[in-house]
PDB file of C-alpha atoms in Angstrom:
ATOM      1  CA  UNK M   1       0.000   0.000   0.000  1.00  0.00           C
ATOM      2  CA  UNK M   2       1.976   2.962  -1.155  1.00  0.00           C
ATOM      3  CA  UNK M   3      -0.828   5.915  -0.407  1.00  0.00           C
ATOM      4  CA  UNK M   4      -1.407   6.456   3.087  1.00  0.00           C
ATOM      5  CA  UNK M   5      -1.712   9.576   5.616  1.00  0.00           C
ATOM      6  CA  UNK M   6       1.167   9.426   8.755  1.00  0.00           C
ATOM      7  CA  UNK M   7       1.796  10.587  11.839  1.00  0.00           C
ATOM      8  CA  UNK M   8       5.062  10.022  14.046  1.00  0.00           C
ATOM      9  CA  UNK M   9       3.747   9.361  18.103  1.00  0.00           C
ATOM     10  CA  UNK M  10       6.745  10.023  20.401  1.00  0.00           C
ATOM     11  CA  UNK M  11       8.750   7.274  22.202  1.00  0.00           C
ATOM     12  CA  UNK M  12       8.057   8.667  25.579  1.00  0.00           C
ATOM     13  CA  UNK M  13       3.902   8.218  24.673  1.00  0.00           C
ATOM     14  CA  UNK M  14       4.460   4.394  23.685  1.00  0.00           C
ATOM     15  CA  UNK M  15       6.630   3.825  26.868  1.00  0.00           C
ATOM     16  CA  UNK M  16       3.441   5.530  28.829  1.00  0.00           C
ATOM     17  CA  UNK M  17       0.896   3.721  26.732  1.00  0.00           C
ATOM     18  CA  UNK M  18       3.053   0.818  27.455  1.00  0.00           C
ATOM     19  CA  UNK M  19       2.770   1.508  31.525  1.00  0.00           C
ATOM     20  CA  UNK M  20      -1.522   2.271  30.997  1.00  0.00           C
ATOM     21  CA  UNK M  21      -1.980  -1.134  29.161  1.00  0.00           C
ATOM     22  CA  UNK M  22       0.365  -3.362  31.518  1.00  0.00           C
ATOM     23  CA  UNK M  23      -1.989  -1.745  34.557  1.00  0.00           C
ATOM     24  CA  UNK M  24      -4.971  -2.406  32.435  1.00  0.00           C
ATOM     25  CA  UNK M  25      -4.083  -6.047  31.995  1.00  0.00           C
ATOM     26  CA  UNK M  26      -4.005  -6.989  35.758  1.00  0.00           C
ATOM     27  CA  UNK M  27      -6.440  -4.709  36.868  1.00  0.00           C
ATOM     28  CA  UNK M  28      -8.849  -6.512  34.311  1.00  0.00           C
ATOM     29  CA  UNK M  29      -7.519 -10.110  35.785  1.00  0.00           C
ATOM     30  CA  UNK M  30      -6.445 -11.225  32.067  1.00  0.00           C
ATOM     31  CA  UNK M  31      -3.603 -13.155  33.621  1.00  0.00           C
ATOM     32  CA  UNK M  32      -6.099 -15.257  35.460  1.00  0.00           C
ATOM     33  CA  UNK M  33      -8.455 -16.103  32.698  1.00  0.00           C
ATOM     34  CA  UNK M  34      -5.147 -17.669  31.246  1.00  0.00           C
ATOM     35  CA  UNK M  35      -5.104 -15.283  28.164  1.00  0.00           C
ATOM     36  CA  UNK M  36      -1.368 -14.707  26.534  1.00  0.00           C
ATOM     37  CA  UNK M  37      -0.663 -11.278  28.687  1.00  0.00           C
ATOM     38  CA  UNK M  38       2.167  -9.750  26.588  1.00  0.00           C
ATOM     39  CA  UNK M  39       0.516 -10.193  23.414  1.00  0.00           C
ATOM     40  CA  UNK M  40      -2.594  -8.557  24.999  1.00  0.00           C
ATOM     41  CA  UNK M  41      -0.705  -5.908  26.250  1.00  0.00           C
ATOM     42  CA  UNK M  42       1.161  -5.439  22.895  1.00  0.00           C
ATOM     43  CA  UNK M  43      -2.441  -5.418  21.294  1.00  0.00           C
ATOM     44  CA  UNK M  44      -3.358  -2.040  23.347  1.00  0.00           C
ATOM     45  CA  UNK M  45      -0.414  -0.209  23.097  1.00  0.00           C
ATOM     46  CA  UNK M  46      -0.397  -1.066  18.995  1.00  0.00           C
ATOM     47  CA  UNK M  47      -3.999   0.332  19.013  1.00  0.00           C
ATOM     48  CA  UNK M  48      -3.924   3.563  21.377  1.00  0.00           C
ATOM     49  CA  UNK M  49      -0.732   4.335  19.042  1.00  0.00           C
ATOM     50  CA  UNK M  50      -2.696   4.874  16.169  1.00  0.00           C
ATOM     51  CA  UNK M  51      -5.267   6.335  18.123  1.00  0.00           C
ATOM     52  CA  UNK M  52      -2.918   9.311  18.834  1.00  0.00           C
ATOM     53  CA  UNK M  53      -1.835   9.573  15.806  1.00  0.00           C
ATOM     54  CA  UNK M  54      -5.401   9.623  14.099  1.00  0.00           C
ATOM     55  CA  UNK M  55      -5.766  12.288  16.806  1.00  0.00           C
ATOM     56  CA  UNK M  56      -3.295  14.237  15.903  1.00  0.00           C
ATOM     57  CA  UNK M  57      -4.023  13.853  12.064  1.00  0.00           C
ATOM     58  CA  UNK M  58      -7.625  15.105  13.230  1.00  0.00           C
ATOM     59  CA  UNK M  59      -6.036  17.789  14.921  1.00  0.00           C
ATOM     60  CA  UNK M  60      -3.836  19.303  12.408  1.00  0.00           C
ATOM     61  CA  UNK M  61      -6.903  19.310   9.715  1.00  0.00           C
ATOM     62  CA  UNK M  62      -9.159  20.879  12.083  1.00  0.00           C
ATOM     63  CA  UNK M  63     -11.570  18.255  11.961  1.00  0.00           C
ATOM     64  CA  UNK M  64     -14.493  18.010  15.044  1.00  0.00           C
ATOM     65  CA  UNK M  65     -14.637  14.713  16.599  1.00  0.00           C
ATOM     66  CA  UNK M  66     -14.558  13.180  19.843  1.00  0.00           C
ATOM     67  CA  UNK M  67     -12.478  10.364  20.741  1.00  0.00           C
ATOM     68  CA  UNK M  68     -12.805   6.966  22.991  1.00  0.00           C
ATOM     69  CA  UNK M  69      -9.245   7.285  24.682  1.00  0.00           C
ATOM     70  CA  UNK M  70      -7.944   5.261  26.980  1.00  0.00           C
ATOM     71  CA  UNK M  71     -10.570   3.131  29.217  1.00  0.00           C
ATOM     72  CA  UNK M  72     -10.415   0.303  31.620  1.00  0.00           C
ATOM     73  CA  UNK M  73     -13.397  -2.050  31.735  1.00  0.00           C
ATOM     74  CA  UNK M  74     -15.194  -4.619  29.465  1.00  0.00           C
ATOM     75  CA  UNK M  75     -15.683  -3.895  25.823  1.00  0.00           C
ATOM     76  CA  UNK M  76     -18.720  -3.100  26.461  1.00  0.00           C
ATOM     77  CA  UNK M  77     -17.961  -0.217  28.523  1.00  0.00           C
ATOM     78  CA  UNK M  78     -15.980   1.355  25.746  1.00  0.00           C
ATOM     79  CA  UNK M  79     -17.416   3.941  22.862  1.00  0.00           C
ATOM     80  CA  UNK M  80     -16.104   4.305  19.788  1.00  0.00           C
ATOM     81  CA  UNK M  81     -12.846   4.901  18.736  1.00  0.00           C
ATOM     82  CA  UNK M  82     -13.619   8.129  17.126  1.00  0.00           C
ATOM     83  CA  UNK M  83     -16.745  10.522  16.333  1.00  0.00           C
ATOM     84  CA  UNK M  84     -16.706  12.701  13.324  1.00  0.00           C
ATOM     85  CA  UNK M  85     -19.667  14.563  11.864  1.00  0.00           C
ATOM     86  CA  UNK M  86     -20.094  14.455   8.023  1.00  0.00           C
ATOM     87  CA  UNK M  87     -23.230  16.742   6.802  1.00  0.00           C
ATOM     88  CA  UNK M  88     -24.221  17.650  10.447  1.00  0.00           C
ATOM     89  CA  UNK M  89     -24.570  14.148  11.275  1.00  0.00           C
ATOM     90  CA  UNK M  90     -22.584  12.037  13.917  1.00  0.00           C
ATOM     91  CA  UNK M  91     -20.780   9.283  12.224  1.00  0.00           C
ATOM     92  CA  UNK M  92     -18.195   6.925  14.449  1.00  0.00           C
ATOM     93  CA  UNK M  93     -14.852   5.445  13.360  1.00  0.00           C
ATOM     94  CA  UNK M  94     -13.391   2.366  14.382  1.00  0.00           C
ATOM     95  CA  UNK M  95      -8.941   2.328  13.533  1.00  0.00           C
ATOM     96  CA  UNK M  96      -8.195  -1.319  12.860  1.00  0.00           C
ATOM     97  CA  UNK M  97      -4.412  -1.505  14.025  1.00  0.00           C
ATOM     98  CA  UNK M  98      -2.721  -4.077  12.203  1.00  0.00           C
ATOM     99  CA  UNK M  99       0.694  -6.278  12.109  1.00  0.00           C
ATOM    100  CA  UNK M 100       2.992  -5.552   9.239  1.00  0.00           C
ATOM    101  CA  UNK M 101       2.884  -9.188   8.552  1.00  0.00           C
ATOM    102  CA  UNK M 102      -0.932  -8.854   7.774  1.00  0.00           C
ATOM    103  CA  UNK M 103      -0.329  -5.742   5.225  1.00  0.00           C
ATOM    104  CA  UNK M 104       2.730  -6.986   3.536  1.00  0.00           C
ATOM    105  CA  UNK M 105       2.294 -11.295   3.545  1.00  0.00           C
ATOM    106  CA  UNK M 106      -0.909 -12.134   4.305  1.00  0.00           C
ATOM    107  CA  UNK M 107      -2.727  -8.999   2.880  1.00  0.00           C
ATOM    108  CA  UNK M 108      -5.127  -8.852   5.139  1.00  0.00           C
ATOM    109  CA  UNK M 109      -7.300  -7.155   8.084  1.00  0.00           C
ATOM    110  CA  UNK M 110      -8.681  -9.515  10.844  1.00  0.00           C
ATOM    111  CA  UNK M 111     -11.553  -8.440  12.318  1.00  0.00           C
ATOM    112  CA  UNK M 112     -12.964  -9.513  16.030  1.00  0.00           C
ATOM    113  CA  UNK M 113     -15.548 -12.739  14.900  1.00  0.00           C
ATOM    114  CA  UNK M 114     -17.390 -11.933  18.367  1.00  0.00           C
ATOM    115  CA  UNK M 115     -18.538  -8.127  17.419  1.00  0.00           C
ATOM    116  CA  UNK M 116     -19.774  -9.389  13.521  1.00  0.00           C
ATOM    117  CA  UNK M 117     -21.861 -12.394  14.903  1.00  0.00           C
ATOM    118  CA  UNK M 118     -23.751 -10.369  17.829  1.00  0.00           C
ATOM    119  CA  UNK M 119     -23.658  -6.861  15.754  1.00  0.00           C
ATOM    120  CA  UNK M 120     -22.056  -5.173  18.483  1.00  0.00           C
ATOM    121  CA  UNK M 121     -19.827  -2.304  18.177  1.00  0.00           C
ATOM    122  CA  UNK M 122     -19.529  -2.224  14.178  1.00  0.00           C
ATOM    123  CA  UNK M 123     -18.371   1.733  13.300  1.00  0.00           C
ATOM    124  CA  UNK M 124     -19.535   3.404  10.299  1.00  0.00           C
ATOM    125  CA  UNK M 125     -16.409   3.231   8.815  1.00  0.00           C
ATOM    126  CA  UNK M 126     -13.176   1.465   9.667  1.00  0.00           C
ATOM    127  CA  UNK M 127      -9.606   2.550   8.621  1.00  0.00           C
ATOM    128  CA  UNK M 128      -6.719  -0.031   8.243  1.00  0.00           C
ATOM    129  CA  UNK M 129      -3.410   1.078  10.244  1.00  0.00           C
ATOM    130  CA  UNK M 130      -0.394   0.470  11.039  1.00  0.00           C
ATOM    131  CA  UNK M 131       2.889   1.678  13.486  1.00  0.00           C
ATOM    132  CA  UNK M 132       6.366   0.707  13.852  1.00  0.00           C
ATOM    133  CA  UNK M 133       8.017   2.285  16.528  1.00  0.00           C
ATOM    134  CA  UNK M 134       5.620   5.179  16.830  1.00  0.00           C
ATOM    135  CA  UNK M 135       5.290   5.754  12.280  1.00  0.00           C
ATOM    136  CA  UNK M 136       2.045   5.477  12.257  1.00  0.00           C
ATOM    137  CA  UNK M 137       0.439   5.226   8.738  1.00  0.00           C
ATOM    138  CA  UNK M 138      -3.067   5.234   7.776  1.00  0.00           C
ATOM    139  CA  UNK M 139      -4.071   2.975   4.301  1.00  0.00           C
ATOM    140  CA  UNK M 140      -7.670   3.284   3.514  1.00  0.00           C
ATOM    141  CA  UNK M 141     -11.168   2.923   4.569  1.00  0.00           C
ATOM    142  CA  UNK M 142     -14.095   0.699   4.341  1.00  0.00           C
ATOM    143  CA  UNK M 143     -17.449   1.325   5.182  1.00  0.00           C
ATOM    144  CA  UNK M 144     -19.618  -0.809   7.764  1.00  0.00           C
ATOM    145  CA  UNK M 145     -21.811  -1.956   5.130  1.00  0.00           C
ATOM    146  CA  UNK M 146     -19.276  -3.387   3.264  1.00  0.00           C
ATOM    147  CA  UNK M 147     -17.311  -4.726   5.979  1.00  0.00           C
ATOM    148  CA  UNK M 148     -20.695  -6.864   6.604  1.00  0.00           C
ATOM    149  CA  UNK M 149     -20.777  -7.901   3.197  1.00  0.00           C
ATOM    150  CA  UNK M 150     -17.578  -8.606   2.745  1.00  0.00           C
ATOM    151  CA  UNK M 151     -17.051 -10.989   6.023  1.00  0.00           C
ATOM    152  CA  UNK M 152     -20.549 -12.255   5.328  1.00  0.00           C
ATOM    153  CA  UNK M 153     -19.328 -15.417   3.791  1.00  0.00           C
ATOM    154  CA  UNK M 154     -15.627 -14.986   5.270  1.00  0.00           C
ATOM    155  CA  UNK M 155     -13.894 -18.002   6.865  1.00  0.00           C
ATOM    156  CA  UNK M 156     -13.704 -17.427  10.835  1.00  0.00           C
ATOM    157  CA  UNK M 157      -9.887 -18.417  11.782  1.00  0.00           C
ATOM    158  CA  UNK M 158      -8.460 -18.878  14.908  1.00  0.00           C
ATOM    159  CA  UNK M 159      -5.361 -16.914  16.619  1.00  0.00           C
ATOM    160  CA  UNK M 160      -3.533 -18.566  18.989  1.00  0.00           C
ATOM    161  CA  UNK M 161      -2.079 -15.684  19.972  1.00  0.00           C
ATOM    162  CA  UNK M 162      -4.979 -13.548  20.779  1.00  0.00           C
ATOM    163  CA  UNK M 163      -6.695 -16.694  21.702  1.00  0.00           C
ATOM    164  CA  UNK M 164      -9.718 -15.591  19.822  1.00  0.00           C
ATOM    165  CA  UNK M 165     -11.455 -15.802  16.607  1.00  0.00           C
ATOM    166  CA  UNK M 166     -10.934 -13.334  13.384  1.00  0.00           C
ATOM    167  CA  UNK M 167     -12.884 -12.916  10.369  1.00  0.00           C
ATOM    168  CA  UNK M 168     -10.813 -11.763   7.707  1.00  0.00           C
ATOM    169  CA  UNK M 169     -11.025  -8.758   5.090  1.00  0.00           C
ATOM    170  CA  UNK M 170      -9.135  -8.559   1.784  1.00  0.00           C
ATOM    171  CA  UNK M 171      -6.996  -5.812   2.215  1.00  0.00           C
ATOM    172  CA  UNK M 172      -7.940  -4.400  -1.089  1.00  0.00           C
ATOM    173  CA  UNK M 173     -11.483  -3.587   0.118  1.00  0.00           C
ATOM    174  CA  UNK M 174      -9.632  -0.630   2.269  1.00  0.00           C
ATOM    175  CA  UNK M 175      -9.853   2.505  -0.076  1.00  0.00           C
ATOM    176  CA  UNK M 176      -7.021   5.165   0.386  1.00  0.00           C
ATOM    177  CA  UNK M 177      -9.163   7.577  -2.163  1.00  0.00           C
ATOM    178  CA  UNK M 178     -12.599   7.075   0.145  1.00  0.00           C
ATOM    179  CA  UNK M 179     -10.937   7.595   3.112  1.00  0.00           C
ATOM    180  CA  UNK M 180      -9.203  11.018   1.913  1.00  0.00           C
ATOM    181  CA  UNK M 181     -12.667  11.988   0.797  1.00  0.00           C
ATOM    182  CA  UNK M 182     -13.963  11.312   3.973  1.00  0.00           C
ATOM    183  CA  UNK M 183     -11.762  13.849   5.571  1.00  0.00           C
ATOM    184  CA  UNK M 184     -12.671  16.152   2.745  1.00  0.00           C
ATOM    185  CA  UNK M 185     -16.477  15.528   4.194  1.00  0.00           C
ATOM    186  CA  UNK M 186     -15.740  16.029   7.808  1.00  0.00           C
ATOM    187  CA  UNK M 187     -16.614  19.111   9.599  1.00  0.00           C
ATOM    188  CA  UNK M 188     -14.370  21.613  10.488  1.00  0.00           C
ATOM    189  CA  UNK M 189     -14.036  23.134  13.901  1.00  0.00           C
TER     190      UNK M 189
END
C-alpha cells in the first residue's frame, strides 16, 4: 500500500501507553483467565498508538470529533474509537491496528468474529493502520456496510495468539481515495 496519511507518536507516549496497558491487563484479571498477557498488552499499546496519531491527524486538519481514549473495563464499557460529523450528522470510526505481517504477507485485516456475529460495536467506517516504533500510517477505509458484506461469507480463523477468533477482510477492500474523501467531508471546527 503505497498511499497512506502518517503521523510520528513520540517514544516517551508508547513507553506511557506501554505503563496504561500493563496496569490495564491486571487490573482486568487477564492473567487469570489464562489469556497470553504480553501479546494482549502489545495489542493495546499497537492500538492507542494509532489512536494518537489519528488524533493528531484530526487535529492538524481541524476536523471536530470526539475520541474513545484510553478506558479500563469490558468492551462493552468502551465507545467508539472516534466521532466525526459528516453533513451535520454524527458518524463513528473504528482504527483497525494491524501487524505488518498482515499488510505486507498475508494482505489482510482480521476483524474480532465476536462483534460481527452479535452486531455489536460495528463503526460506520473502519480505517486499516499500522505503526512501527511510533510511524504510524493510515491505508484506507471501508465502510460498515461493506465490511458486513464482505465478512458475510468470510472463513472465521483462529489466533492462537490472541486466543480468539478473526474474520478476515481482503486488504484491497480498504480505499485510500474514500478515506481522503472522507476527511474532505468532515466538519471543520
Amino acid at each position: 500500500m503505497n498511499n497512506y496519511l502518517q503521523h510520528q507518536v513520540p517514544q516517551d507516549q508508547i513507553n506511557f501507553f506501554r505503563k496504561q496497558a500493563e496496569q490495564k491487563i491486571a487490573s482486568e484479571g487477564w492473567a487469570k483467565q489464562g489469556r497470553n498477557v504480553d501479546v494482549k498488552v502489545n495489542n493495546f499499546v499497537h492500538c492507542w498508538v494509532t489512536e494518537e496519531a489519528f488524533k493528531q491527524i484530526l487535529i492538524e486538519k481541524k476536523v471536530w470529533f470526539r475520541n474513545r481514549g484510553l478506558y479500563f473495563g469490558d468492551s462493552q464499557g468502551a465507545g467508539a474509537d472516534f466521532t466525526v460529523k459528516i453533513d451535520g450528522k454524527e458518524t463513528t470510526i473504528g482504527l483497525r491496528s494491524v501487524a505488518r505481517e498482515s499488510l505486507n504477507k498475508w494482505k489482510q485485516v482480521a476483524y474480532p468474529d465476536d462483534r460481527i456475529r452479535l452486531g455489536e460495536k460495528i463503526a460506520d467506517y473502519h480505517i486499516v493502520c499500522n505503526h512501527d516504533q511510533g510511524d504510524s500510517k493510515f491505508f484506507g477505509i471501508i465502510s460498515r456496510e461493506d465490511l458486513l458484506e464482505a465478512v458475510a461469507d468470510g472463513r472465521r480463523l483462529y489466533s492462537k495468539n490472541n486466543q480468539e477468533y478473526f474474520r478476515v477482510i481482503p486488504l484491497e477492500f480498504f480505499s485510500y481515495e474514500k478515506l481522503i474523501s472522507l476527511f474532505e467531508n468532515m466538519e471543520k471546527i
